[in-house]
Amino acid sequence: MSASLGEAALSGTSLSVGVVAAAAIGGLAVIAALVVLMRRYADAFPLLAILALPFRLPISAEGRTVNLLIPLYLVVVAGVLAHLLPRLLERRERGLDALEWVLLASVVLYALQALYSTDRGKAAENLAFFYVPFALLLVLLRDVRWRRELLLRCLGVAVALAVVFAGIGFVEYARKELFLNPKVVAANQFDNYFRVNSLFFDPNIYGRFLALVMIAVTAAVLAWLLAGLVTSFSQSSIAALLLGLAVLAAYRWSLRWTLSLAAALVVLALAVVLAAPASLHFGLKGAGGSTSNATSGRTKLIEGGLELFAKRPLEGYGSGSFQTEYERHSKTTAENATSASHTIPITVAAEQGIVGLALYVALLVLSFLVLFRGAGRSPPRVVIAACFTALVLHTFTYADFLEDPLTWTLLGVGLALAREQASDERSPALSPSRAAA
């Protein structure tokens, strides 16, 4: 079973005082250089942010190993110093809209519910390493002027990264050896197929990244990335890709025909899976065949999460507590537990109860309203909306929603494009430069 973004890995880079001091000095030097670059070139921050999104480094401290997005943190800190701090000092920072208030409320609620969590360390880890820096990332991205040229450059960076990652995945698949993540190495010893994760620490997160880039391009490099996605054997990523492409098809052609075709394909896929022989390893037939086996243990995690929610429905067990409580209630070992149910709504319900679940639903509703309202007149907005829809589906079948920087990136860019379009529509006339953009 794969680990989530913030889940402890089996190995990492151990920290010492000397290493921390050297890293701090080096980090400050990098931040200073990035600030100078961002002040000189307005497009530097968004391009560097997209470039840094996928890269994680395993850091060990006090018996825990966390895969941290250190390159992205450096870019975000530099962006705050170069752009956000001057706006705050000059009181030019715009106010928050409804979606941003709900996002802020989600972070605050998560922090408050960490106070009674049975795993405060995990909750603090998520807040410090994911929620807070990604919230700053969103604030910086929503104030970027997303010109057509900048959008294309950012897409080019994402595509180049995806192509390279897929190539590394092909090397892993050919050699049947992984560069990273011993947990996946161990899992591959027992599976009937070999899963790759390229330079990611998880095949599903690798597949999620490829799927979103594929939705954004849907053209020349699609076949190459599709082959890379298949070698990850991430069913959730393939489902997310198909949903994202369906959203694009609905906007491009017909919603009714897209829904009809999608329904027919779903029925056909179910028929194939049910009728397939055990030799195809779908997991429903043969020795040990079951829905749990077919879903790599997800059904047991879902059942466990629902049981936790039923026992404490109002407030939940506290932020970041799923793994601890799942182990305690199911009497399983740490090896067989995971930090999430692999279905974000159930994880939220178990950890944060009805209060957190209601806020999560409100966040999804507002996000889809912002991203989809009026998006048909803007191809970039359609792409962002399709990618976000695919990401949400992926979180239903795997894990990590607000713990993934892709969520905040898509919302930040989507907010900026929606505001820009609304501003253009309110203006009686456009300047030549805005009309060209």
PDB file of C-alpha atoms in Angstrom, residues 2-155:
ATOM      1  CA  SER A   2       1.404   3.380  -0.966  1.00  0.00           C
ATOM      2  CA  ALA A   3       2.216   6.155   1.486  1.00  0.00           C
ATOM      3  CA  SER A   4       0.729   9.648   1.378  1.00  0.00           C
ATOM      4  CA  LEU A   5       2.726  12.844   0.885  1.00  0.00           C
ATOM      5  CA  GLY A   6       3.451  13.481   4.520  1.00  0.00           C
ATOM      6  CA  GLU A   7       3.619   9.843   5.679  1.00  0.00           C
ATOM      7  CA  ALA A   8       6.784   8.655   7.326  1.00  0.00           C
ATOM      8  CA  ALA A   9       9.079   6.801   4.961  1.00  0.00           C
ATOM      9  CA  LEU A  10      11.568   4.069   5.804  1.00  0.00           C
ATOM     10  CA  SER A  11      14.705   6.056   5.188  1.00  0.00           C
ATOM     11  CA  GLY A  12      15.764   9.645   4.826  1.00  0.00           C
ATOM     12  CA  THR A  13      18.402  12.223   5.510  1.00  0.00           C
ATOM     13  CA  SER A  14      19.170  12.338   9.240  1.00  0.00           C
ATOM     14  CA  LEU A  15      19.709  15.777  10.725  1.00  0.00           C
ATOM     15  CA  SER A  16      22.556  16.955  12.933  1.00  0.00           C
ATOM     16  CA  VAL A  17      23.427  20.401  14.279  1.00  0.00           C
ATOM     17  CA  GLY A  18      26.135  20.889  11.671  1.00  0.00           C
ATOM     18  CA  VAL A  19      23.882  19.790   8.839  1.00  0.00           C
ATOM     19  CA  VAL A  20      21.076  22.072  10.020  1.00  0.00           C
ATOM     20  CA  ALA A  21      23.439  25.061  10.297  1.00  0.00           C
ATOM     21  CA  ALA A  22      24.914  24.478   6.852  1.00  0.00           C
ATOM     22  CA  ALA A  23      21.465  23.978   5.360  1.00  0.00           C
ATOM     23  CA  ALA A  24      20.214  27.192   6.986  1.00  0.00           C
ATOM     24  CA  ILE A  25      23.110  29.240   5.620  1.00  0.00           C
ATOM     25  CA  GLY A  26      22.718  27.717   2.172  1.00  0.00           C
ATOM     26  CA  GLY A  27      18.961  28.248   2.275  1.00  0.00           C
ATOM     27  CA  LEU A  28      19.340  31.933   3.181  1.00  0.00           C
ATOM     28  CA  ALA A  29      21.803  32.418   0.327  1.00  0.00           C
ATOM     29  CA  VAL A  30      19.391  30.758  -2.139  1.00  0.00           C
ATOM     30  CA  ILE A  31      16.465  32.846  -0.858  1.00  0.00           C
ATOM     31  CA  ALA A  32      18.462  36.062  -1.224  1.00  0.00           C
ATOM     32  CA  ALA A  33      19.371  35.180  -4.804  1.00  0.00           C
ATOM     33  CA  LEU A  34      15.765  34.276  -5.602  1.00  0.00           C
ATOM     34  CA  VAL A  35      14.467  37.551  -4.139  1.00  0.00           C
ATOM     35  CA  VAL A  36      16.819  39.530  -6.383  1.00  0.00           C
ATOM     36  CA  LEU A  37      15.723  37.473  -9.386  1.00  0.00           C
ATOM     37  CA  MET A  38      12.010  37.894  -8.601  1.00  0.00           C
ATOM     38  CA  ARG A  39      12.327  41.638  -8.080  1.00  0.00           C
ATOM     39  CA  ARG A  40      14.068  41.950 -11.428  1.00  0.00           C
ATOM     40  CA  TYR A  41      11.808  39.609 -13.424  1.00  0.00           C
ATOM     41  CA  ALA A  42       8.079  39.656 -12.642  1.00  0.00           C
ATOM     42  CA  ASP A  43       7.494  36.203 -14.175  1.00  0.00           C
ATOM     43  CA  ALA A  44      10.230  34.512 -12.153  1.00  0.00           C
ATOM     44  CA  PHE A  45       8.039  33.495  -9.201  1.00  0.00           C
ATOM     45  CA  PRO A  46       5.280  31.601 -11.055  1.00  0.00           C
ATOM     46  CA  LEU A  47       7.793  29.836 -13.298  1.00  0.00           C
ATOM     47  CA  LEU A  48       9.984  28.807 -10.357  1.00  0.00           C
ATOM     48  CA  ALA A  49       6.935  27.706  -8.357  1.00  0.00           C
ATOM     49  CA  ILE A  50       5.774  25.374 -11.122  1.00  0.00           C
ATOM     50  CA  LEU A  51       9.340  24.081 -11.525  1.00  0.00           C
ATOM     51  CA  ALA A  52       9.665  23.315  -7.797  1.00  0.00           C
ATOM     52  CA  LEU A  53       6.221  21.716  -7.288  1.00  0.00           C
ATOM     53  CA  PRO A  54       7.152  18.017  -7.646  1.00  0.00           C
ATOM     54  CA  PHE A  55      10.498  17.862  -5.835  1.00  0.00           C
ATOM     55  CA  ARG A  56      10.592  16.387  -2.333  1.00  0.00           C
ATOM     56  CA  LEU A  57      13.477  15.563  -0.032  1.00  0.00           C
ATOM     57  CA  PRO A  58      13.265  12.973   2.789  1.00  0.00           C
ATOM     58  CA  ILE A  59      14.229  14.554   6.129  1.00  0.00           C
ATOM     59  CA  SER A  60      14.535  12.500   9.327  1.00  0.00           C
ATOM     60  CA  ALA A  61      14.200  13.916  12.829  1.00  0.00           C
ATOM     61  CA  GLU A  62      13.112  12.399  16.163  1.00  0.00           C
ATOM     62  CA  GLY A  63      12.321   9.024  14.625  1.00  0.00           C
ATOM     63  CA  ARG A  64      10.092  10.421  11.849  1.00  0.00           C
ATOM     64  CA  THR A  65      10.926  10.883   8.194  1.00  0.00           C
ATOM     65  CA  VAL A  66       8.932  13.396   6.191  1.00  0.00           C
ATOM     66  CA  ASN A  67       9.143  14.033   2.464  1.00  0.00           C
ATOM     67  CA  LEU A  68       9.401  17.823   2.358  1.00  0.00           C
ATOM     68  CA  LEU A  69       9.068  20.121  -0.639  1.00  0.00           C
ATOM     69  CA  ILE A  70      12.136  22.141   0.334  1.00  0.00           C
ATOM     70  CA  PRO A  71      12.730  23.681  -3.138  1.00  0.00           C
ATOM     71  CA  LEU A  72       9.123  24.926  -3.144  1.00  0.00           C
ATOM     72  CA  TYR A  73       9.486  26.324   0.386  1.00  0.00           C
ATOM     73  CA  LEU A  74      12.525  28.353  -0.704  1.00  0.00           C
ATOM     74  CA  VAL A  75      10.600  29.734  -3.675  1.00  0.00           C
ATOM     75  CA  VAL A  76       7.580  30.615  -1.508  1.00  0.00           C
ATOM     76  CA  VAL A  77       9.692  32.401   1.123  1.00  0.00           C
ATOM     77  CA  ALA A  78      11.470  34.369  -1.598  1.00  0.00           C
ATOM     78  CA  GLY A  79       8.111  35.191  -3.178  1.00  0.00           C
ATOM     79  CA  VAL A  80       6.775  36.481   0.151  1.00  0.00           C
ATOM     80  CA  LEU A  81       9.814  38.726   0.611  1.00  0.00           C
ATOM     81  CA  ALA A  82       9.854  39.929  -3.000  1.00  0.00           C
ATOM     82  CA  HIS A  83       6.132  40.452  -3.608  1.00  0.00           C
ATOM     83  CA  LEU A  84       3.768  39.877  -0.680  1.00  0.00           C
ATOM     84  CA  LEU A  85       5.670  41.742   2.060  1.00  0.00           C
ATOM     85  CA  PRO A  86       6.055  44.961   0.015  1.00  0.00           C
ATOM     86  CA  ARG A  87       2.325  44.910  -0.778  1.00  0.00           C
ATOM     87  CA  LEU A  88       1.474  44.458   2.904  1.00  0.00           C
ATOM     88  CA  LEU A  89       3.799  47.281   3.978  1.00  0.00           C
ATOM     89  CA  GLU A  90       2.306  49.578   1.356  1.00  0.00           C
ATOM     90  CA  ARG A  91      -1.219  48.367   2.236  1.00  0.00           C
ATOM     91  CA  ARG A  92      -1.843  47.331  -1.362  1.00  0.00           C
ATOM     92  CA  GLU A  93      -2.856  43.754  -0.573  1.00  0.00           C
ATOM     93  CA  ARG A  94      -6.397  42.986  -1.680  1.00  0.00           C
ATOM     94  CA  GLY A  95      -8.985  41.486   0.644  1.00  0.00           C
ATOM     95  CA  LEU A  96     -10.063  37.863   0.725  1.00  0.00           C
ATOM     96  CA  ASP A  97     -13.021  36.567  -1.267  1.00  0.00           C
ATOM     97  CA  ALA A  98     -15.438  33.826  -0.150  1.00  0.00           C
ATOM     98  CA  LEU A  99     -13.275  30.918  -1.313  1.00  0.00           C
ATOM     99  CA  GLU A 100     -10.186  32.297   0.407  1.00  0.00           C
ATOM    100  CA  TRP A 101     -12.125  32.820   3.657  1.00  0.00           C
ATOM    101  CA  VAL A 102     -13.228  29.178   3.557  1.00  0.00           C
ATOM    102  CA  LEU A 103      -9.657  28.059   2.912  1.00  0.00           C
ATOM    103  CA  LEU A 104      -8.483  30.166   5.850  1.00  0.00           C
ATOM    104  CA  ALA A 105     -11.259  28.700   8.016  1.00  0.00           C
ATOM    105  CA  SER A 106     -10.157  25.192   7.001  1.00  0.00           C
ATOM    106  CA  VAL A 107      -6.596  25.871   8.153  1.00  0.00           C
ATOM    107  CA  VAL A 108      -7.750  27.486  11.416  1.00  0.00           C
ATOM    108  CA  LEU A 109     -10.140  24.612  12.173  1.00  0.00           C
ATOM    109  CA  TYR A 110      -7.400  22.073  11.464  1.00  0.00           C
ATOM    110  CA  ALA A 111      -5.120  23.915  13.922  1.00  0.00           C
ATOM    111  CA  LEU A 112      -7.811  24.053  16.612  1.00  0.00           C
ATOM    112  CA  GLN A 113      -8.667  20.381  16.248  1.00  0.00           C
ATOM    113  CA  ALA A 114      -4.983  19.537  16.586  1.00  0.00           C
ATOM    114  CA  LEU A 115      -5.288  20.563  20.254  1.00  0.00           C
ATOM    115  CA  TYR A 116      -7.183  17.364  21.137  1.00  0.00           C
ATOM    116  CA  SER A 117      -5.672  15.110  18.479  1.00  0.00           C
ATOM    117  CA  THR A 118      -4.092  11.809  19.511  1.00  0.00           C
ATOM    118  CA  ASP A 119      -1.278  12.540  17.044  1.00  0.00           C
ATOM    119  CA  ARG A 120      -0.409  16.198  17.518  1.00  0.00           C
ATOM    120  CA  GLY A 121       2.946  15.645  15.879  1.00  0.00           C
ATOM    121  CA  LYS A 122       1.282  14.630  12.604  1.00  0.00           C
ATOM    122  CA  ALA A 123      -1.123  17.574  12.792  1.00  0.00           C
ATOM    123  CA  ALA A 124       1.701  20.036  13.464  1.00  0.00           C
ATOM    124  CA  GLU A 125       3.667  18.474  10.622  1.00  0.00           C
ATOM    125  CA  ASN A 126       0.793  19.016   8.177  1.00  0.00           C
ATOM    126  CA  LEU A 127       0.260  22.602   9.322  1.00  0.00           C
ATOM    127  CA  ALA A 128       3.914  23.620   9.246  1.00  0.00           C
ATOM    128  CA  PHE A 129       4.995  21.795   6.106  1.00  0.00           C
ATOM    129  CA  PHE A 130       1.838  21.829   3.987  1.00  0.00           C
ATOM    130  CA  TYR A 131      -1.108  24.044   4.976  1.00  0.00           C
ATOM    131  CA  VAL A 132       0.724  27.278   5.879  1.00  0.00           C
ATOM    132  CA  PRO A 133       3.319  27.375   3.058  1.00  0.00           C
ATOM    133  CA  PHE A 134       0.751  26.288   0.471  1.00  0.00           C
ATOM    134  CA  ALA A 135      -1.653  29.004   1.644  1.00  0.00           C
ATOM    135  CA  LEU A 136       1.104  31.561   1.035  1.00  0.00           C
ATOM    136  CA  LEU A 137       1.687  29.960  -2.367  1.00  0.00           C
ATOM    137  CA  LEU A 138      -1.983  30.484  -3.253  1.00  0.00           C
ATOM    138  CA  VAL A 139      -1.910  34.137  -2.149  1.00  0.00           C
ATOM    139  CA  LEU A 140       1.134  34.783  -4.302  1.00  0.00           C
ATOM    140  CA  LEU A 141      -0.263  32.978  -7.356  1.00  0.00           C
ATOM    141  CA  ARG A 142      -3.686  34.636  -7.211  1.00  0.00           C
ATOM    142  CA  ASP A 143      -2.009  38.064  -7.598  1.00  0.00           C
ATOM    143  CA  VAL A 144       0.073  37.094 -10.624  1.00  0.00           C
ATOM    144  CA  ARG A 145      -0.948  38.658 -13.933  1.00  0.00           C
ATOM    145  CA  TRP A 146      -1.484  35.476 -15.933  1.00  0.00           C
ATOM    146  CA  ARG A 147      -0.819  36.603 -19.476  1.00  0.00           C
ATOM    147  CA  ARG A 148      -1.125  34.095 -22.299  1.00  0.00           C
ATOM    148  CA  GLU A 149       2.663  33.964 -22.719  1.00  0.00           C
ATOM    149  CA  LEU A 150       3.203  33.245 -19.013  1.00  0.00           C
ATOM    150  CA  LEU A 151       0.558  30.509 -19.010  1.00  0.00           C
ATOM    151  CA  LEU A 152       2.240  28.838 -21.971  1.00  0.00           C
ATOM    152  CA  ARG A 153       5.665  29.068 -20.337  1.00  0.00           C
ATOM    153  CA  CYS A 154       4.377  27.509 -17.115  1.00  0.00           C
ATOM    154  CA  LEU A 155       2.691  24.767 -19.118  1.00  0.00           C
TER     155      LEU A 155
END
